[in-house]
Coordinates of C-alpha atoms and ligand atoms in Angstrom, one line a residue:
M1 CA -19.4 -31.2 6.7
I2 CA -17.1 -28.4 5.2
R3 CA -16.3 -30.6 2.3
K4 CA -20.1 -31.0 1.6
I5 CA -20.8 -27.2 1.9
K6 CA -17.9 -26.5 -0.4
G7 CA -19.2 -29.0 -3.0
Q8 CA -22.7 -27.5 -2.9
L9 CA -21.3 -24.0 -3.3
S10 CA -19.1 -24.9 -6.3
Q11 CA -22.1 -26.8 -7.8
W12 CA -24.3 -23.6 -7.3
F13 CA -21.7 -21.1 -8.7
G14 CA -20.5 -23.6 -11.3
G15 CA -24.0 -23.9 -12.7
R16 CA -24.1 -20.1 -13.2
F17 CA -20.5 -19.0 -14.1
D18 CA -17.7 -20.6 -15.9
L19 CA -15.4 -21.3 -12.9
E20 CA -13.0 -23.4 -15.0
K21 CA -11.9 -20.1 -16.7
L22 CA -11.1 -18.5 -13.4
K23 CA -9.2 -21.5 -11.9
E24 CA -6.0 -21.1 -14.2
P25 CA -5.4 -17.4 -13.6
I26 CA -5.9 -17.7 -9.9
K27 CA -3.7 -20.8 -9.7
H28 CA -1.1 -18.8 -11.7
Q29 CA -1.2 -15.8 -9.3
I30 CA -1.0 -17.9 -6.2
E31 CA 1.9 -20.2 -7.5
K32 CA 3.8 -17.4 -9.2
P33 CA 7.5 -17.8 -8.2
L34 CA 9.3 -14.8 -6.7
P35 CA 13.0 -14.0 -7.1
E36 CA 15.5 -15.6 -4.6
N37 CA 16.2 -12.2 -3.2
V38 CA 12.8 -11.9 -1.7
G39 CA 13.0 -12.1 2.1
W40 CA 11.6 -10.5 5.1
F41 CA 12.1 -7.0 4.0
H42 CA 9.7 -7.8 1.2
T43 CA 6.9 -8.2 3.7
L44 CA 6.9 -4.4 4.4
G45 CA 4.5 -3.7 1.5
S46 CA 1.8 -6.2 2.8
M47 CA 2.5 -4.7 6.4
S48 CA 1.6 -1.3 5.0
L49 CA -1.5 -2.9 3.4
F50 CA -2.5 -4.6 6.7
L51 CA -2.2 -1.3 8.6
F52 CA -4.2 0.6 6.0
V53 CA -7.0 -2.2 6.4
S54 CA -6.8 -2.0 10.2
Q55 CA -7.2 1.9 10.0
V56 CA -10.4 1.5 7.8
L57 CA -11.8 -1.1 10.2
T58 CA -11.1 0.7 13.5
G59 CA -12.0 4.1 11.8
I60 CA -15.5 2.6 10.8
L61 CA -15.9 1.7 14.5
L62 CA -14.9 5.2 15.7
L63 CA -17.4 6.6 13.3
V64 CA -20.3 5.1 15.2
Y65 CA -19.9 7.5 18.0
Y66 CA -17.7 10.3 16.7
R67 CA -19.4 13.7 16.1
P68 CA -17.5 16.1 13.7
T69 CA -18.7 19.3 15.4
V70 CA -16.8 21.8 17.5
G71 CA -19.4 21.3 20.4
E72 CA -19.3 17.5 20.4
A73 CA -16.1 16.2 18.9
F74 CA -13.9 16.2 22.0
E75 CA -16.9 14.8 24.1
S76 CA -17.6 12.1 21.6
V77 CA -14.0 10.8 21.6
K78 CA -14.1 11.0 25.4
F79 CA -17.2 8.9 25.3
I80 CA -15.4 6.4 23.0
M81 CA -12.5 6.1 25.4
T82 CA -14.5 5.8 28.5
K83 CA -17.9 4.4 27.9
A84 CA -18.3 2.7 24.5
Y85 CA -17.8 -1.0 24.5
M86 CA -14.0 -1.7 23.8
G87 CA -13.9 1.9 22.6
W88 CA -10.6 2.6 24.3
L89 CA -9.0 -0.2 22.3
Y90 CA -10.2 0.7 18.9
R91 CA -9.3 4.2 19.4
Q92 CA -5.8 3.4 20.6
I93 CA -5.3 0.9 17.8
H94 CA -6.4 3.5 15.4
A95 CA -4.0 6.1 16.9
W96 CA -1.1 3.8 17.1
G97 CA -1.8 2.3 13.6
A98 CA -1.6 5.8 12.1
N99 CA 1.9 6.3 13.6
L100 CA 3.1 2.8 12.7
M101 CA 1.7 3.2 9.2
V102 CA 4.0 6.2 8.6
I103 CA 7.0 4.2 9.9
I104 CA 6.2 0.9 7.9
V105 CA 5.3 2.8 4.6
F106 CA 8.5 4.8 5.0
L107 CA 10.6 1.6 5.6
H108 CA 8.9 0.0 2.6
M109 CA 9.8 3.0 0.4
L110 CA 13.4 2.7 1.7
R111 CA 13.6 -0.9 0.9
T112 CA 12.5 -0.4 -2.7
F113 CA 15.0 2.4 -2.8
V114 CA 17.9 0.5 -1.5
T115 CA 17.3 -2.6 -3.7
G116 CA 16.7 -0.3 -6.9
S117 CA 13.3 -1.6 -7.4
F118 CA 12.1 1.7 -8.6
K119 CA 14.1 1.5 -11.9
K120 CA 12.8 0.6 -15.3
P121 CA 10.2 -0.8 -15.7
R122 CA 8.8 0.0 -12.2
E123 CA 8.9 3.8 -12.4
L124 CA 5.1 4.0 -12.2
T125 CA 4.9 1.7 -9.1
W126 CA 7.3 4.0 -7.3
I127 CA 5.4 7.1 -8.3
F128 CA 2.1 5.7 -7.1
G129 CA 4.0 4.7 -4.1
V130 CA 5.1 8.3 -3.5
F131 CA 1.5 9.4 -3.6
L132 CA 0.6 6.8 -1.1
F133 CA 3.3 8.1 1.3
V134 CA 2.2 11.6 0.9
F135 CA -1.5 10.6 1.5
T136 CA -0.4 8.5 4.5
L137 CA 1.0 11.8 5.9
V138 CA -2.2 13.8 5.1
F139 CA -4.2 11.2 6.8
G140 CA -2.1 11.8 9.8
F141 CA -2.5 15.5 9.5
T142 CA -6.3 15.6 9.0
G143 CA -7.0 12.9 11.6
Y144 CA -4.9 14.7 14.4
L145 CA -7.4 17.5 14.5
L146 CA -10.5 15.4 14.8
P147 CA -10.5 14.8 18.7
W148 CA -10.7 18.6 18.8
N149 CA -8.1 18.9 21.7
Q150 CA -5.6 21.7 22.6
L151 CA -2.6 20.0 20.9
A152 CA -4.5 19.2 17.8
Y153 CA -6.0 22.7 17.5
W154 CA -2.8 24.5 17.8
A155 CA -0.7 22.0 15.7
T156 CA -3.3 22.5 12.9
T157 CA -3.1 26.3 13.3
V158 CA 0.7 26.2 12.9
G159 CA 0.4 23.6 10.0
T160 CA -2.0 25.5 8.0
E161 CA 0.0 28.7 8.7
V162 CA 3.0 27.1 7.1
A163 CA 0.9 26.1 4.0
G164 CA -0.1 29.8 3.9
A165 CA 3.4 30.9 3.5
I166 CA 3.9 29.3 0.1
P167 CA 4.3 32.0 -2.5
G168 CA 1.4 32.6 -4.8
V169 CA -1.0 29.8 -3.9
G170 CA -0.3 29.7 0.0
E171 CA -3.2 32.0 1.1
F172 CA -5.6 30.2 -1.2
I173 CA -4.6 26.8 0.2
K174 CA -4.7 28.1 3.8
L175 CA -8.3 29.4 3.1
L176 CA -9.3 26.3 1.5
L177 CA -8.1 24.0 4.4
R178 CA -9.4 26.3 7.3
G179 CA -12.6 27.3 5.6
G180 CA -12.2 30.8 7.2
A181 CA -9.6 33.1 8.8
N182 CA -8.9 30.7 11.7
V183 CA -9.0 27.1 12.5
G184 CA -12.7 26.5 13.5
A185 CA -16.0 24.7 12.9
E186 CA -15.5 24.8 9.1
T187 CA -11.8 23.4 9.3
L188 CA -13.2 20.4 11.4
S189 CA -15.8 19.5 8.9
R190 CA -13.3 19.9 6.0
F191 CA -10.7 17.7 7.7
F192 CA -13.4 15.2 8.5
V193 CA -14.6 14.8 4.9
I194 CA -10.9 14.6 3.7
H195 CA -10.1 12.0 6.5
V196 CA -13.0 9.8 6.2
I197 CA -14.2 10.0 2.5
I198 CA -11.7 11.5 0.2
L199 CA -8.5 9.9 1.4
P200 CA -9.7 6.3 2.2
W201 CA -11.2 6.1 -1.4
T202 CA -8.3 7.7 -3.0
V203 CA -5.8 5.5 -1.2
F204 CA -7.9 2.4 -1.8
F205 CA -7.8 2.9 -5.6
M206 CA -4.1 3.9 -5.5
V207 CA -3.2 0.8 -3.5
L208 CA -5.1 -1.3 -6.1
I209 CA -3.2 0.2 -9.0
H210 CA 0.1 -0.2 -7.1
L211 CA -0.6 -3.8 -6.4
V212 CA -1.8 -4.6 -10.0
L213 CA 1.5 -3.1 -11.3
V214 CA 3.5 -5.1 -8.8
R215 CA 1.8 -8.3 -9.9
F216 CA 1.9 -7.6 -13.6
Q217 CA 5.6 -6.7 -13.4
G218 CA 6.6 -9.1 -10.8
I219 CA 9.1 -8.4 -7.9
A220 CA 12.4 -7.0 -9.0
T221 CA 15.5 -8.9 -8.8
L222 CA 18.9 -7.4 -7.9
D223 CA 20.1 -7.9 -11.5
P224 CA 20.8 -4.9 -13.6
V225 CA 18.0 -3.2 -15.6
D226 CA 17.1 -4.9 -18.9
S227 CA 19.5 -7.8 -18.3
K228 CA 18.6 -11.3 -19.3
E229 CA 18.8 -12.6 -15.6
E230 CA 16.2 -10.0 -14.7
T231 CA 13.5 -12.0 -16.5
K232 CA 14.6 -15.4 -15.7
S233 CA 15.8 -15.8 -12.1
K234 CA 18.3 -18.5 -11.1
R235 CA 16.5 -19.6 -8.0
E236 CA 12.9 -18.9 -7.2
V237 CA 10.8 -18.8 -4.1
P238 CA 7.1 -19.8 -4.5
F239 CA 4.7 -17.0 -3.5
F240 CA 2.5 -19.7 -1.7
P241 CA 3.1 -21.1 0.8
H242 CA 6.7 -19.6 1.3
H243 CA 6.2 -15.9 1.1
V244 CA 2.5 -16.0 2.3
T245 CA 3.7 -17.8 5.6
K246 CA 6.2 -14.8 6.2
E247 CA 3.4 -12.3 5.6
G248 CA 1.2 -14.2 8.0
I249 CA 3.9 -14.2 10.7
V250 CA 4.4 -10.3 10.4
F251 CA 0.7 -9.8 10.4
F252 CA 0.5 -11.5 13.8
I253 CA 3.6 -9.7 15.1
L254 CA 2.2 -6.4 13.9
L255 CA -1.2 -7.2 15.6
G256 CA 0.7 -7.9 18.8
V257 CA 2.6 -4.7 18.7
L258 CA -0.5 -2.7 18.1
V259 CA -2.4 -4.2 21.0
T260 CA 0.6 -4.1 23.3
L261 CA 1.4 -0.4 22.5
S262 CA -2.3 0.5 22.9
I263 CA -2.4 -1.1 26.4
L264 CA 1.0 0.1 27.7
H265 CA 1.3 3.5 26.1
P266 CA -2.3 4.8 25.4
F267 CA -2.6 8.2 23.7
E268 CA -4.0 10.8 26.1
L269 CA -7.0 13.0 25.0
G270 CA -5.7 16.1 26.9
E271 CA -7.7 19.1 27.1
K272 CA -10.5 20.5 25.0
A273 CA -9.4 22.9 22.2
D274 CA -9.5 26.6 23.4
P275 CA -8.8 29.1 20.6
L276 CA -8.2 31.9 23.2
Q277 CA -5.3 30.0 25.1
T278 CA -2.1 29.3 23.1
P279 CA -0.1 26.6 24.9
H280 CA 3.8 26.8 25.1
G281 CA 5.9 25.0 22.6
I282 CA 3.3 24.0 20.0
K283 CA 4.7 21.2 17.8
P284 CA 3.4 19.2 14.8
E285 CA 3.1 15.4 14.8
W286 CA 6.7 13.8 15.1
Y287 CA 6.7 12.9 11.4
F288 CA 6.4 16.5 10.4
L289 CA 9.1 17.7 13.0
P290 CA 12.1 17.4 10.6
M291 CA 10.3 19.7 8.0
Y292 CA 9.1 22.0 10.8
Q293 CA 12.6 22.3 12.2
V294 CA 14.2 23.0 8.9
L295 CA 11.7 25.9 8.4
K296 CA 13.1 27.6 11.5
Y297 CA 16.7 27.9 10.1
F298 CA 15.9 29.7 7.0
P299 CA 13.9 32.7 5.9
K300 CA 10.3 31.7 5.3
L301 CA 10.5 31.6 1.5
I302 CA 13.8 29.7 1.2
G303 CA 12.7 27.4 4.0
I304 CA 9.5 26.5 2.1
F305 CA 11.5 26.0 -1.0
I306 CA 13.9 23.5 0.6
V307 CA 11.1 21.4 2.1
S308 CA 9.1 21.4 -1.1
L309 CA 12.1 20.0 -2.9
A310 CA 11.9 16.8 -0.9
P311 CA 8.6 15.4 -2.2
L312 CA 9.5 16.7 -5.7
F313 CA 12.7 14.8 -5.7
L314 CA 11.0 11.7 -4.4
F315 CA 8.6 11.8 -7.4
I316 CA 11.3 12.3 -10.0
W317 CA 14.0 9.9 -8.4
P318 CA 13.5 7.1 -10.9
F319 CA 14.6 9.6 -13.7
V320 CA 17.4 11.0 -11.6
D321 CA 19.0 7.7 -10.6
R322 CA 19.2 6.2 -14.1
T323 CA 22.2 3.9 -13.9
K324 CA 21.4 0.3 -14.8
E325 CA 22.6 -1.2 -11.5
R326 CA 20.1 -2.3 -8.8
H327 CA 22.5 -3.8 -6.3
P328 CA 23.1 -1.3 -3.4
L329 CA 26.8 -2.1 -3.4
K330 CA 27.1 -1.1 -7.0
R331 CA 25.2 2.2 -6.5
P332 CA 27.4 3.9 -3.9
I333 CA 26.5 7.5 -4.8
S334 CA 22.7 7.0 -4.5
I335 CA 23.0 4.9 -1.5
A336 CA 25.3 7.5 0.2
F337 CA 22.6 10.2 -0.7
G338 CA 19.9 8.0 0.8
I339 CA 21.8 7.6 4.0
L340 CA 22.4 11.4 4.1
V341 CA 18.6 12.0 3.9
V342 CA 17.8 9.5 6.5
L343 CA 20.4 11.0 8.8
S344 CA 19.1 14.6 8.2
L345 CA 15.6 13.4 8.9
L346 CA 16.7 11.8 12.3
I347 CA 18.8 14.7 13.3
F348 CA 16.3 17.5 12.4
G349 CA 13.5 15.4 13.9
M350 CA 15.4 14.9 17.2
M351 CA 16.3 18.7 17.2
G352 CA 12.7 19.6 16.7
Y353 CA 11.6 17.2 19.3
L354 CA 14.1 18.6 22.0
S355 CA 13.5 22.3 20.9
E356 CA 11.6 24.5 23.3
S357 CA 11.9 21.9 26.2
K358 CA 14.0 21.5 29.3
R359 CA 15.7 18.1 29.7
Q360 CA 18.2 16.4 32.2
F361 CA 21.3 14.7 30.8
F362 CA 23.9 13.1 33.1
G363 CA 22.6 15.0 36.1
K364 CA 22.7 18.4 34.3
T365 CA 19.6 20.4 33.2
Y366 CA 19.6 21.9 29.7
E367 CA 17.2 24.2 28.0
F368 CA 16.8 23.7 24.3
D369 CA 16.0 26.8 22.4
I370 CA 13.7 26.9 19.4
Y371 CA 16.7 25.8 17.1
G372 CA 17.3 22.7 19.3
V373 CA 20.5 24.1 20.7
P374 CA 21.0 23.1 24.3
H375 CA 21.9 25.7 27.0
E376 CA 22.9 24.5 30.5
I377 CA 20.9 26.1 33.4
A378 CA 21.8 26.6 36.9
Q379 CA 21.2 23.7 39.4
A380 CA 18.8 25.7 41.5
N381 CA 16.1 25.8 38.7
N382 CA 16.5 22.1 38.0
H383 CA 13.3 20.5 37.0
N384 CA 12.2 18.6 33.9
S385 CA 9.7 20.1 31.5
Ligands
HEM401 C1 -0.1 2.3 1.6 C2 1.0 2.2 1.2 C3 1.6 1.0 0.3 C4 1.2 -0.2 0.3 C5 -0.1 -0.8 0.8 C6 2.1 -1.0 -0.6 C7 2.1 -2.2 -1.0 C8 3.1 -3.0 -1.7 C9 3.3 -4.4 -1.8 C10 2.3 -5.4 -1.0 C11 4.3 -4.6 -2.6 C12 4.9 -6.1 -2.9 C13 5.7 -6.6 -1.9 C14 6.8 -5.6 -1.3 O1 7.7 -5.4 -2.2 O2 6.9 -5.3 -0.1 C15 4.8 -3.4 -3.1 C16 5.9 -3.2 -3.9 C17 6.4 -2.0 -4.2 N1 6.2 -0.8 -3.7 FE1 4.7 -0.3 -2.4 N2 3.1 0.0 -1.0 C18 2.9 1.2 -0.4 C19 3.6 2.3 -0.6 C20 4.8 2.4 -1.3 C21 5.6 3.6 -1.3 C22 5.5 4.8 -0.5 C23 6.6 3.4 -2.3 C24 7.8 4.2 -2.7 C25 7.7 5.5 -2.9 C26 6.3 2.1 -2.9 C27 7.0 1.5 -4.0 C28 6.9 0.2 -4.3 C29 7.9 -0.5 -5.3 C30 8.8 0.1 -6.2 C31 7.4 -1.9 -5.3 C32 8.1 -2.9 -6.2 C33 9.1 -3.7 -5.4 C34 9.9 -4.7 -6.1 O3 9.5 -5.0 -7.2 O4 10.8 -5.2 -5.5 N3 5.3 1.6 -2.2 N4 4.1 -2.4 -2.4

């Protein structure tokens, strides 16, 4: 039956298009061999792609009931979570997907950094990648406000305030984002447009260019830049079925993780935004915590200068690390630098997470100040925040 339909389809299309011409390039792409160093870590790129597609699909479902107005946004998300058919599931998959996407895209970036894949001739693939990473974060920042709850409202107020402190252009950026003096109806519609129209299309085309570059230039080996071995690998792994099978396996694992987290640790909606009530200890999303924490230690301008250097460094990295070696063991300085950056992100992130909260460790209660420094408090006041 399937064979019959297949035959009829190819006859129908074959009578209208020269399918023979397409067969060869498609076969070439599918059978293209990959270098022997390609393993499980090389599935992080396709995992990022899978998460992006999942975000688009669940985002479309959310759009059916979501209303981007101050009066209706919170209630519409509540409706999705409690009444819409399977609404709770696709809202949770969307929320968890956003968080996982930040982690996976970051890990993919780390993988290409460690294996020196950003070096010649793949500098542009890296630069488009950095744009994709930044846009993934902006996706998170703009999406966070859309449920119009207290946490989101105040995190956006703080976030746009930080942008406002950039010398020269800050006030303009803040006004552009907020659409007025404060976060309000204008901000919600601006974030909505950025989140559901501007970013998805921009990321779509950027991913397309990124993937075309990857396909044209092939996956990097661990051999030095411009060496003969680079173009002719010793042992090769076929893209299909070897690598595609690995991608299929991680796809199902990721899907399982998304559904499990959605069921076991659902995101709460919290309370509706109230511009007149500032909650205690407002914090941005976890992936902005390292940056937010660094800003606390320095005077405003110096802090902004330091946190702006990070993305700038990422963009120009292929032109900074110009040695020919790709193998991580032969690039001790850049790998040490990478480890230092990852450790700083973890430490500052953790300090940001603990700051302005009370926690119990080994039976003692500590109050963490805004700098994340713990102060032990008397037993009589013991209770967790
Ligand atoms: C939505 C985000 C992204 C998607 C969907 C994506 C997708 C992919 C895919 C499917 C591959 C080939 C397989 C692999 O190496 O894993 C790849 C390769 C690559 N990506 Fe990404 N990527 C994204 C973000 C990034 C970021 C943030 C960077 C770095 C800043 C980056 C840099 C690279 C580089 C340098 C390669 C070539 C790897 C090599 O030749 O070994 N990508 N990407």
